[in-house]
Amino acid sequence: MARERIAVYSVEQLEAWPKPLASSLKDSFRARYESGCAGLMAALSGEMGLTSAARMNGLCRKRLKSMIERAPRFAPDGQPYGFRVCVPWGAYHRTSSADTLSTMPTQGGPHAMTAMLAAQPKIAGWVDAYSQPLPRGKPPKSFVRLHSKILTELRRLDLGNCYPLNQPDQGRRALLRFLRQRRIDTAPFGDLDEGKEAPTVLSDLFRGRPFSRAEFDAHRIDIEAVVGVAMPNGGVAKRPITTMWLLCEIETESRAIVSWTLRIGLSYNNLDSSACVAKSLQPWTRRTLTIPGLEYAPGACGMPGDLGARRALTIAMDNAKAHHSADFEQGFCRAHGGILVFGFAHEPRSRPIIEQFFSRLEMGVLREVPGGFEPAKRLGDNKIRISNFAPEDFPIQMHLFEELLDVIVANYNATPHPAIGNLSPLQFLQMQSPRAWDFTSPDGEKDAIDMGSVLVPLVVKGNRKYGIMPHVNYMYVRYRCPELDANWELIGKTVYARINRHDLRTFVLYRSVTTPIGVVRAAKPWDRTRHDQTTRALIMQWCKQPGGLSIVGADCAVSAYIEHLRKLASYTSQAVDQLARMQQQHPNFQAPAPKPQLDTPLQIPRRGWVSLDETRDH
């Protein structure tokens, strides 16, 4: 093994470096300091190598190497760090080394801002007098004016070669961090014997009881999954999917999972978020398990929604675009009710319950699935394969994977949790008696369906002169009904449509918000198979591509869409993701049978008076 290169200094040079007095240190740190100085002297003078110097003086080799690297560097006072790097952490008081500096620092580093303020009392007075609020994010204009005033004063004193004028940002971030940290250090503490202060946030009024707060988030599952795709010419090809997302809602007091959904693709949208929250309003049904050896645990008899009609008063989530959608908020405010609390993304402390659940779910279960891995934690590192099974040998089936997740969630709700006195989440909720002001609803099924609906204004199209019947268009599809055919006067006027975004085959049309016209049905080929808003948008994207999907003359748009995806699955990952999504929604999908052809033409009754005088009696 090659020996590490260490710069060698003469004894005179080393003795000229700054060296704190051992008497100024605490007794408990004095021996460690002296051994560090001896090891540093032996290594830098060339008397011993790095490993030998560390062993002879009882030092950690990595610590001695770090001290060797930092000792020749210049400190903010313009001198080498020297033997000051040997001082153990905590041997000095925090303000004893930096507050006594009275010269301008020449380089940025720890306590450089403190040293600059100590050398410039006038600027320190300006900083001490600054009392404006400093919220998170972009600093206020008052801070920008203070920073500019400090830079102007330093330029007037011709200190361009000193800190902070020689820094790229001219000490802007350091000053902001200094002000915030000093306010934290000097913040007054209230009397701990006094009662708690009155809450200042509306969501804090409902803390401390079950269903007072829930946390919602989506987790990217760390699995390189492979699905089997049925090819048009027969056979099954194995293709990798991009990403699987687990959307989950957890009640914070009992740690119970109230709803979850699984989605496939590069990302999830507001319809997926709405579907997950809506599932918390529906009763749970036990699945018929088909995986050998997979069983529900004793006591896994339901979900929190089965214990009553209670629902969360507040739901905390991050500021993802899928959560800020107007369609999601419209359905939530109308059907679910409550308060949406939006926070920042990538901050686990703001939603600790659900983030901890995702972490334990990954380490305990999901990474053992074929293709499971641990993602890289640092830039440039590679992910670590955890599962011992290759994903190509075990293609994933979405309905079976959902069975596994359903059993995991149900068993989790029936497993003792240490945070709630070794009670299971279901037992904890059963022991909590409901209150008179709990947020409940007598019809959760109806609210769950209404959660996925939106009210959309539409303009009635048509032309009586050319025989174009009254109709409305929504997402590139024409909708008609007999009740609308007779209302020629509505052409050009705006009506309202109550659209169930999970099934776009039909929706209800309203003349006003309270006056219905009738149920309109989509034109062929969109009226055969149930499809949601996302599926139709994806189909239209493929149709708009040159030489892409064509549904002209097709009996079912969804069937043509699936066949088109199978043709592209061999070389397009986007098609594989969408095909896996359709497999999840329609696991046993078959092309719908064609409509029966009638031998006699349909007889449409006339409007108005009908005479039977010329008919012959038999």
PDB file of N, CA and C in Angstrom, residues 198-282:
ATOM      1  N   ALA A 198     -52.216  30.543  24.057  1.00  0.00           N
ATOM      2  CA  ALA A 198     -53.342  30.287  23.168  1.00  0.00           C
ATOM      3  C   ALA A 198     -52.833  30.030  21.752  1.00  0.00           C
ATOM      4  N   PRO A 199     -53.394  29.043  21.046  1.00  0.00           N
ATOM      5  CA  PRO A 199     -52.919  28.754  19.687  1.00  0.00           C
ATOM      6  C   PRO A 199     -53.186  29.927  18.762  1.00  0.00           C
ATOM      7  N   THR A 200     -52.245  30.139  17.863  1.00  0.00           N
ATOM      8  CA  THR A 200     -52.362  31.220  16.887  1.00  0.00           C
ATOM      9  C   THR A 200     -52.697  30.718  15.496  1.00  0.00           C
ATOM     10  N   VAL A 201     -52.664  29.399  15.270  1.00  0.00           N
ATOM     11  CA  VAL A 201     -52.998  28.802  13.983  1.00  0.00           C
ATOM     12  C   VAL A 201     -54.292  28.030  14.140  1.00  0.00           C
ATOM     13  N   LEU A 202     -55.174  28.141  13.137  1.00  0.00           N
ATOM     14  CA  LEU A 202     -56.494  27.529  13.243  1.00  0.00           C
ATOM     15  C   LEU A 202     -56.407  26.019  13.403  1.00  0.00           C
ATOM     16  N   SER A 203     -55.446  25.380  12.719  1.00  0.00           N
ATOM     17  CA  SER A 203     -55.345  23.929  12.798  1.00  0.00           C
ATOM     18  C   SER A 203     -54.916  23.446  14.183  1.00  0.00           C
ATOM     19  N   ASP A 204     -54.244  24.315  15.004  1.00  0.00           N
ATOM     20  CA  ASP A 204     -53.799  23.918  16.336  1.00  0.00           C
ATOM     21  C   ASP A 204     -54.953  23.805  17.324  1.00  0.00           C
ATOM     22  N   LEU A 205     -56.119  24.320  16.983  1.00  0.00           N
ATOM     23  CA  LEU A 205     -57.265  24.241  17.891  1.00  0.00           C
ATOM     24  C   LEU A 205     -57.793  22.826  18.023  1.00  0.00           C
ATOM     25  N   PHE A 206     -57.471  21.941  17.047  1.00  0.00           N
ATOM     26  CA  PHE A 206     -58.081  20.621  17.023  1.00  0.00           C
ATOM     27  C   PHE A 206     -57.097  19.514  17.380  1.00  0.00           C
ATOM     28  N   ARG A 207     -55.930  19.872  17.934  1.00  0.00           N
ATOM     29  CA  ARG A 207     -54.928  18.863  18.260  1.00  0.00           C
ATOM     30  C   ARG A 207     -55.326  18.088  19.515  1.00  0.00           C
ATOM     31  N   GLY A 208     -54.834  16.842  19.615  1.00  0.00           N
ATOM     32  CA  GLY A 208     -54.952  16.088  20.851  1.00  0.00           C
ATOM     33  C   GLY A 208     -56.040  15.052  20.889  1.00  0.00           C
ATOM     34  N   ARG A 209     -56.869  14.922  19.864  1.00  0.00           N
ATOM     35  CA  ARG A 209     -57.934  13.931  19.848  1.00  0.00           C
ATOM     36  C   ARG A 209     -57.863  13.152  18.538  1.00  0.00           C
ATOM     37  N   PRO A 210     -58.362  11.893  18.521  1.00  0.00           N
ATOM     38  CA  PRO A 210     -58.364  11.131  17.272  1.00  0.00           C
ATOM     39  C   PRO A 210     -59.120  11.853  16.160  1.00  0.00           C
ATOM     40  N   PHE A 211     -58.583  11.735  14.980  1.00  0.00           N
ATOM     41  CA  PHE A 211     -59.131  12.341  13.771  1.00  0.00           C
ATOM     42  C   PHE A 211     -59.111  13.874  13.828  1.00  0.00           C
ATOM     43  N   SER A 212     -58.292  14.424  14.717  1.00  0.00           N
ATOM     44  CA  SER A 212     -58.113  15.865  14.687  1.00  0.00           C
ATOM     45  C   SER A 212     -57.111  16.277  13.615  1.00  0.00           C
ATOM     46  N   ARG A 213     -56.201  15.385  13.249  1.00  0.00           N
ATOM     47  CA  ARG A 213     -55.199  15.678  12.234  1.00  0.00           C
ATOM     48  C   ARG A 213     -54.811  14.392  11.523  1.00  0.00           C
ATOM     49  N   ALA A 214     -54.647  14.485  10.229  1.00  0.00           N
ATOM     50  CA  ALA A 214     -54.143  13.388   9.406  1.00  0.00           C
ATOM     51  C   ALA A 214     -53.023  13.917   8.526  1.00  0.00           C
ATOM     52  N   GLU A 215     -52.132  13.041   8.122  1.00  0.00           N
ATOM     53  CA  GLU A 215     -51.012  13.397   7.253  1.00  0.00           C
ATOM     54  C   GLU A 215     -51.126  12.612   5.956  1.00  0.00           C
ATOM     55  N   PHE A 216     -50.950  13.313   4.862  1.00  0.00           N
ATOM     56  CA  PHE A 216     -51.083  12.711   3.521  1.00  0.00           C
ATOM     57  C   PHE A 216     -49.818  12.981   2.728  1.00  0.00           C
ATOM     58  N   ASP A 217     -49.342  11.952   2.036  1.00  0.00           N
ATOM     59  CA  ASP A 217     -48.146  12.121   1.213  1.00  0.00           C
ATOM     60  C   ASP A 217     -48.075  10.973   0.228  1.00  0.00           C
ATOM     61  N   ALA A 218     -47.196  11.112  -0.746  1.00  0.00           N
ATOM     62  CA  ALA A 218     -46.934  10.075  -1.737  1.00  0.00           C
ATOM     63  C   ALA A 218     -45.476   9.672  -1.641  1.00  0.00           C
ATOM     64  N   HIS A 219     -45.214   8.381  -1.773  1.00  0.00           N
ATOM     65  CA  HIS A 219     -43.858   7.845  -1.626  1.00  0.00           C
ATOM     66  C   HIS A 219     -43.464   7.099  -2.895  1.00  0.00           C
ATOM     67  N   ARG A 220     -42.279   7.403  -3.385  1.00  0.00           N
ATOM     68  CA  ARG A 220     -41.731   6.682  -4.530  1.00  0.00           C
ATOM     69  C   ARG A 220     -41.152   5.351  -4.027  1.00  0.00           C
ATOM     70  N   ILE A 221     -41.742   4.256  -4.450  1.00  0.00           N
ATOM     71  CA  ILE A 221     -41.331   2.935  -3.982  1.00  0.00           C
ATOM     72  C   ILE A 221     -40.006   2.554  -4.637  1.00  0.00           C
ATOM     73  N   ASP A 222     -39.064   2.076  -3.817  1.00  0.00           N
ATOM     74  CA  ASP A 222     -37.723   1.737  -4.301  1.00  0.00           C
ATOM     75  C   ASP A 222     -37.706   0.303  -4.818  1.00  0.00           C
ATOM     76  N   ILE A 223     -38.358   0.105  -5.940  1.00  0.00           N
ATOM     77  CA  ILE A 223     -38.403  -1.213  -6.586  1.00  0.00           C
ATOM     78  C   ILE A 223     -38.228  -1.014  -8.088  1.00  0.00           C
ATOM     79  N   GLU A 224     -37.307  -1.751  -8.673  1.00  0.00           N
ATOM     80  CA  GLU A 224     -37.165  -1.788 -10.129  1.00  0.00           C
ATOM     81  C   GLU A 224     -38.050  -2.922 -10.642  1.00  0.00           C
ATOM     82  N   ALA A 225     -39.309  -2.614 -10.852  1.00  0.00           N
ATOM     83  CA  ALA A 225     -40.288  -3.641 -11.186  1.00  0.00           C
ATOM     84  C   ALA A 225     -40.295  -3.916 -12.684  1.00  0.00           C
ATOM     85  N   VAL A 226     -40.647  -5.138 -13.024  1.00  0.00           N
ATOM     86  CA  VAL A 226     -40.783  -5.588 -14.406  1.00  0.00           C
ATOM     87  C   VAL A 226     -42.164  -6.205 -14.550  1.00  0.00           C
ATOM     88  N   VAL A 227     -42.871  -5.878 -15.614  1.00  0.00           N
ATOM     89  CA  VAL A 227     -44.209  -6.405 -15.862  1.00  0.00           C
ATOM     90  C   VAL A 227     -44.185  -7.245 -17.130  1.00  0.00           C
ATOM     91  N   GLY A 228     -45.119  -8.177 -17.185  1.00  0.00           N
ATOM     92  CA  GLY A 228     -45.285  -8.983 -18.382  1.00  0.00           C
ATOM     93  C   GLY A 228     -46.296  -8.343 -19.312  1.00  0.00           C
ATOM     94  N   VAL A 229     -45.892  -8.109 -20.556  1.00  0.00           N
ATOM     95  CA  VAL A 229     -46.733  -7.440 -21.547  1.00  0.00           C
ATOM     96  C   VAL A 229     -47.106  -8.449 -22.621  1.00  0.00           C
ATOM     97  N   ALA A 230     -48.404  -8.619 -22.860  1.00  0.00           N
ATOM     98  CA  ALA A 230     -48.870  -9.503 -23.926  1.00  0.00           C
ATOM     99  C   ALA A 230     -48.655  -8.821 -25.270  1.00  0.00           C
ATOM    100  N   MET A 231     -47.836  -9.408 -26.118  1.00  0.00           N
ATOM    101  CA  MET A 231     -47.502  -8.821 -27.409  1.00  0.00           C
ATOM    102  C   MET A 231     -48.591  -9.125 -28.431  1.00  0.00           C
ATOM    103  N   PRO A 232     -48.741  -8.299 -29.474  1.00  0.00           N
ATOM    104  CA  PRO A 232     -49.789  -8.523 -30.478  1.00  0.00           C
ATOM    105  C   PRO A 232     -49.646  -9.847 -31.222  1.00  0.00           C
ATOM    106  N   ASN A 233     -48.411 -10.297 -31.451  1.00  0.00           N
ATOM    107  CA  ASN A 233     -48.203 -11.536 -32.199  1.00  0.00           C
ATOM    108  C   ASN A 233     -48.157 -12.763 -31.303  1.00  0.00           C
ATOM    109  N   GLY A 234     -48.563 -12.636 -30.051  1.00  0.00           N
ATOM    110  CA  GLY A 234     -48.543 -13.748 -29.120  1.00  0.00           C
ATOM    111  C   GLY A 234     -47.317 -13.723 -28.235  1.00  0.00           C
ATOM    112  N   GLY A 235     -47.414 -14.387 -27.109  1.00  0.00           N
ATOM    113  CA  GLY A 235     -46.299 -14.411 -26.177  1.00  0.00           C
ATOM    114  C   GLY A 235     -46.347 -13.248 -25.217  1.00  0.00           C
ATOM    115  N   VAL A 236     -45.464 -13.321 -24.226  1.00  0.00           N
ATOM    116  CA  VAL A 236     -45.385 -12.302 -23.187  1.00  0.00           C
ATOM    117  C   VAL A 236     -43.958 -11.788 -23.126  1.00  0.00           C
ATOM    118  N   ALA A 237     -43.800 -10.468 -23.182  1.00  0.00           N
ATOM    119  CA  ALA A 237     -42.491  -9.833 -23.085  1.00  0.00           C
ATOM    120  C   ALA A 237     -42.369  -9.155 -21.723  1.00  0.00           C
ATOM    121  N   LYS A 238     -41.173  -9.170 -21.174  1.00  0.00           N
ATOM    122  CA  LYS A 238     -40.910  -8.563 -19.868  1.00  0.00           C
ATOM    123  C   LYS A 238     -40.310  -7.186 -20.065  1.00  0.00           C
ATOM    124  N   ARG A 239     -40.988  -6.159 -19.539  1.00  0.00           N
ATOM    125  CA  ARG A 239     -40.558  -4.781 -19.718  1.00  0.00           C
ATOM    126  C   ARG A 239     -40.546  -4.078 -18.361  1.00  0.00           C
ATOM    127  N   PRO A 240     -39.539  -3.234 -18.099  1.00  0.00           N
ATOM    128  CA  PRO A 240     -39.487  -2.507 -16.817  1.00  0.00           C
ATOM    129  C   PRO A 240     -40.426  -1.314 -16.826  1.00  0.00           C
ATOM    130  N   ILE A 241     -41.012  -1.027 -15.658  1.00  0.00           N
ATOM    131  CA  ILE A 241     -41.826   0.169 -15.490  1.00  0.00           C
ATOM    132  C   ILE A 241     -40.979   1.243 -14.811  1.00  0.00           C
ATOM    133  N   THR A 242     -41.410   2.479 -14.936  1.00  0.00           N
ATOM    134  CA  THR A 242     -40.600   3.600 -14.457  1.00  0.00           C
ATOM    135  C   THR A 242     -40.655   3.737 -12.938  1.00  0.00           C
ATOM    136  N   THR A 243     -41.823   4.013 -12.403  1.00  0.00           N
ATOM    137  CA  THR A 243     -41.955   4.313 -10.973  1.00  0.00           C
ATOM    138  C   THR A 243     -43.310   3.853 -10.476  1.00  0.00           C
ATOM    139  N   MET A 244     -43.339   3.397  -9.234  1.00  0.00           N
ATOM    140  CA  MET A 244     -44.590   3.114  -8.529  1.00  0.00           C
ATOM    141  C   MET A 244     -44.697   4.062  -7.347  1.00  0.00           C
ATOM    142  N   TRP A 245     -45.872   4.646  -7.177  1.00  0.00           N
ATOM    143  CA  TRP A 245     -46.126   5.608  -6.110  1.00  0.00           C
ATOM    144  C   TRP A 245     -47.146   5.021  -5.138  1.00  0.00           C
ATOM    145  N   LEU A 246     -46.844   5.129  -3.869  1.00  0.00           N
ATOM    146  CA  LEU A 246     -47.785   4.734  -2.822  1.00  0.00           C
ATOM    147  C   LEU A 246     -48.317   5.996  -2.161  1.00  0.00           C
ATOM    148  N   LEU A 247     -49.596   6.275  -2.360  1.00  0.00           N
ATOM    149  CA  LEU A 247     -50.255   7.413  -1.727  1.00  0.00           C
ATOM    150  C   LEU A 247     -50.948   6.920  -0.477  1.00  0.00           C
ATOM    151  N   CYS A 248     -50.788   7.650   0.618  1.00  0.00           N
ATOM    152  CA  CYS A 248     -51.266   7.159   1.903  1.00  0.00           C
ATOM    153  C   CYS A 248     -51.728   8.325   2.770  1.00  0.00           C
ATOM    154  N   GLU A 249     -52.753   8.057   3.585  1.00  0.00           N
ATOM    155  CA  GLU A 249     -53.247   9.007   4.586  1.00  0.00           C
ATOM    156  C   GLU A 249     -53.238   8.320   5.943  1.00  0.00           C
ATOM    157  N   ILE A 250     -52.629   8.962   6.941  1.00  0.00           N
ATOM    158  CA  ILE A 250     -52.457   8.374   8.270  1.00  0.00           C
ATOM    159  C   ILE A 250     -53.042   9.314   9.313  1.00  0.00           C
ATOM    160  N   GLU A 251     -53.801   8.760  10.243  1.00  0.00           N
ATOM    161  CA  GLU A 251     -54.323   9.506  11.385  1.00  0.00           C
ATOM    162  C   GLU A 251     -53.226   9.581  12.439  1.00  0.00           C
ATOM    163  N   THR A 252     -52.883  10.793  12.901  1.00  0.00           N
ATOM    164  CA  THR A 252     -51.666  10.984  13.678  1.00  0.00           C
ATOM    165  C   THR A 252     -51.780  10.508  15.116  1.00  0.00           C
ATOM    166  N   GLU A 253     -52.926  10.610  15.762  1.00  0.00           N
ATOM    167  CA  GLU A 253     -53.036  10.242  17.165  1.00  0.00           C
ATOM    168  C   GLU A 253     -52.955   8.731  17.359  1.00  0.00           C
ATOM    169  N   SER A 254     -53.600   7.975  16.497  1.00  0.00           N
ATOM    170  CA  SER A 254     -53.601   6.522  16.619  1.00  0.00           C
ATOM    171  C   SER A 254     -52.584   5.834  15.718  1.00  0.00           C
ATOM    172  N   ARG A 255     -51.929   6.599  14.815  1.00  0.00           N
ATOM    173  CA  ARG A 255     -50.985   6.044  13.830  1.00  0.00           C
ATOM    174  C   ARG A 255     -51.673   5.068  12.886  1.00  0.00           C
ATOM    175  N   ALA A 256     -52.970   5.196  12.699  1.00  0.00           N
ATOM    176  CA  ALA A 256     -53.715   4.278  11.847  1.00  0.00           C
ATOM    177  C   ALA A 256     -53.712   4.764  10.402  1.00  0.00           C
ATOM    178  N   ILE A 257     -53.582   3.832   9.482  1.00  0.00           N
ATOM    179  CA  ILE A 257     -53.691   4.139   8.056  1.00  0.00           C
ATOM    180  C   ILE A 257     -55.171   4.117   7.684  1.00  0.00           C
ATOM    181  N   VAL A 258     -55.674   5.212   7.200  1.00  0.00           N
ATOM    182  CA  VAL A 258     -57.094   5.312   6.882  1.00  0.00           C
ATOM    183  C   VAL A 258     -57.366   5.100   5.395  1.00  0.00           C
ATOM    184  N   SER A 259     -56.366   5.288   4.532  1.00  0.00           N
ATOM    185  CA  SER A 259     -56.573   5.058   3.102  1.00  0.00           C
ATOM    186  C   SER A 259     -55.219   4.972   2.415  1.00  0.00           C
ATOM    187  N   TRP A 260     -55.197   4.310   1.257  1.00  0.00           N
ATOM    188  CA  TRP A 260     -53.984   4.207   0.452  1.00  0.00           C
ATOM    189  C   TRP A 260     -54.382   3.854  -0.980  1.00  0.00           C
ATOM    190  N   THR A 261     -53.553   4.225  -1.920  1.00  0.00           N
ATOM    191  CA  THR A 261     -53.708   3.860  -3.331  1.00  0.00           C
ATOM    192  C   THR A 261     -52.322   3.656  -3.933  1.00  0.00           C
ATOM    193  N   LEU A 262     -52.271   2.899  -5.011  1.00  0.00           N
ATOM    194  CA  LEU A 262     -51.035   2.614  -5.732  1.00  0.00           C
ATOM    195  C   LEU A 262     -51.162   3.174  -7.137  1.00  0.00           C
ATOM    196  N   ARG A 263     -50.167   3.959  -7.567  1.00  0.00           N
ATOM    197  CA  ARG A 263     -50.178   4.553  -8.895  1.00  0.00           C
ATOM    198  C   ARG A 263     -48.857   4.290  -9.597  1.00  0.00           C
ATOM    199  N   ILE A 264     -48.902   4.237 -10.921  1.00  0.00           N
ATOM    200  CA  ILE A 264     -47.743   3.901 -11.742  1.00  0.00           C
ATOM    201  C   ILE A 264     -47.489   5.037 -12.712  1.00  0.00           C
ATOM    202  N   GLY A 265     -46.235   5.404 -12.896  1.00  0.00           N
ATOM    203  CA  GLY A 265     -45.856   6.457 -13.834  1.00  0.00           C
ATOM    204  C   GLY A 265     -44.789   7.344 -13.248  1.00  0.00           C
ATOM    205  N   LEU A 266     -44.359   8.299 -14.050  1.00  0.00           N
ATOM    206  CA  LEU A 266     -43.326   9.213 -13.592  1.00  0.00           C
ATOM    207  C   LEU A 266     -43.800  10.070 -12.430  1.00  0.00           C
ATOM    208  N   SER A 267     -45.096  10.349 -12.349  1.00  0.00           N
ATOM    209  CA  SER A 267     -45.637  11.161 -11.273  1.00  0.00           C
ATOM    210  C   SER A 267     -47.105  10.806 -11.090  1.00  0.00           C
ATOM    211  N   TYR A 268     -47.724  11.408 -10.094  1.00  0.00           N
ATOM    212  CA  TYR A 268     -49.149  11.239  -9.852  1.00  0.00           C
ATOM    213  C   TYR A 268     -49.820  12.596  -9.994  1.00  0.00           C
ATOM    214  N   ASN A 269     -51.133  12.606 -10.196  1.00  0.00           N
ATOM    215  CA  ASN A 269     -51.847  13.849 -10.421  1.00  0.00           C
ATOM    216  C   ASN A 269     -52.895  14.061  -9.340  1.00  0.00           C
ATOM    217  N   ASN A 270     -53.675  15.142  -9.497  1.00  0.00           N
ATOM    218  CA  ASN A 270     -54.663  15.501  -8.487  1.00  0.00           C
ATOM    219  C   ASN A 270     -55.807  14.501  -8.418  1.00  0.00           C
ATOM    220  N   LEU A 271     -56.090  13.791  -9.522  1.00  0.00           N
ATOM    221  CA  LEU A 271     -57.135  12.769  -9.483  1.00  0.00           C
ATOM    222  C   LEU A 271     -56.716  11.600  -8.600  1.00  0.00           C
ATOM    223  N   ASP A 272     -55.437  11.239  -8.630  1.00  0.00           N
ATOM    224  CA  ASP A 272     -54.938  10.186  -7.745  1.00  0.00           C
ATOM    225  C   ASP A 272     -55.012  10.619  -6.282  1.00  0.00           C
ATOM    226  N   SER A 273     -54.676  11.868  -5.995  1.00  0.00           N
ATOM    227  CA  SER A 273     -54.781  12.372  -4.622  1.00  0.00           C
ATOM    228  C   SER A 273     -56.226  12.359  -4.146  1.00  0.00           C
ATOM    229  N   SER A 274     -57.127  12.774  -5.017  1.00  0.00           N
ATOM    230  CA  SER A 274     -58.538  12.789  -4.652  1.00  0.00           C
ATOM    231  C   SER A 274     -59.059  11.377  -4.409  1.00  0.00           C
ATOM    232  N   ALA A 275     -58.628  10.408  -5.224  1.00  0.00           N
ATOM    233  CA  ALA A 275     -59.086   9.028  -5.044  1.00  0.00           C
ATOM    234  C   ALA A 275     -58.594   8.446  -3.729  1.00  0.00           C
ATOM    235  N   CYS A 276     -57.366   8.794  -3.323  1.00  0.00           N
ATOM    236  CA  CYS A 276     -56.838   8.270  -2.067  1.00  0.00           C
ATOM    237  C   CYS A 276     -57.598   8.843  -0.871  1.00  0.00           C
ATOM    238  N   VAL A 277     -57.833  10.148  -0.865  1.00  0.00           N
ATOM    239  CA  VAL A 277     -58.565  10.756   0.243  1.00  0.00           C
ATOM    240  C   VAL A 277     -60.003  10.260   0.273  1.00  0.00           C
ATOM    241  N   ALA A 278     -60.594  10.025  -0.895  1.00  0.00           N
ATOM    242  CA  ALA A 278     -61.978   9.543  -0.944  1.00  0.00           C
ATOM    243  C   ALA A 278     -62.113   8.140  -0.372  1.00  0.00           C
ATOM    244  N   LYS A 279     -61.077   7.319  -0.466  1.00  0.00           N
ATOM    245  CA  LYS A 279     -61.153   5.958   0.069  1.00  0.00           C
ATOM    246  C   LYS A 279     -61.289   5.951   1.585  1.00  0.00           C
ATOM    247  N   SER A 280     -60.863   7.034   2.254  1.00  0.00           N
ATOM    248  CA  SER A 280     -61.027   7.100   3.709  1.00  0.00           C
ATOM    249  C   SER A 280     -62.481   7.260   4.112  1.00  0.00           C
ATOM    250  N   LEU A 281     -63.346   7.623   3.172  1.00  0.00           N
ATOM    251  CA  LEU A 281     -64.773   7.783   3.457  1.00  0.00           C
ATOM    252  C   LEU A 281     -65.568   6.516   3.187  1.00  0.00           C
ATOM    253  N   GLN A 282     -64.942   5.509   2.576  1.00  0.00           N
ATOM    254  CA  GLN A 282     -65.632   4.277   2.218  1.00  0.00           C
ATOM    255  C   GLN A 282     -65.294   3.161   3.193  1.00  0.00           C
TER     256      GLN A 282
END
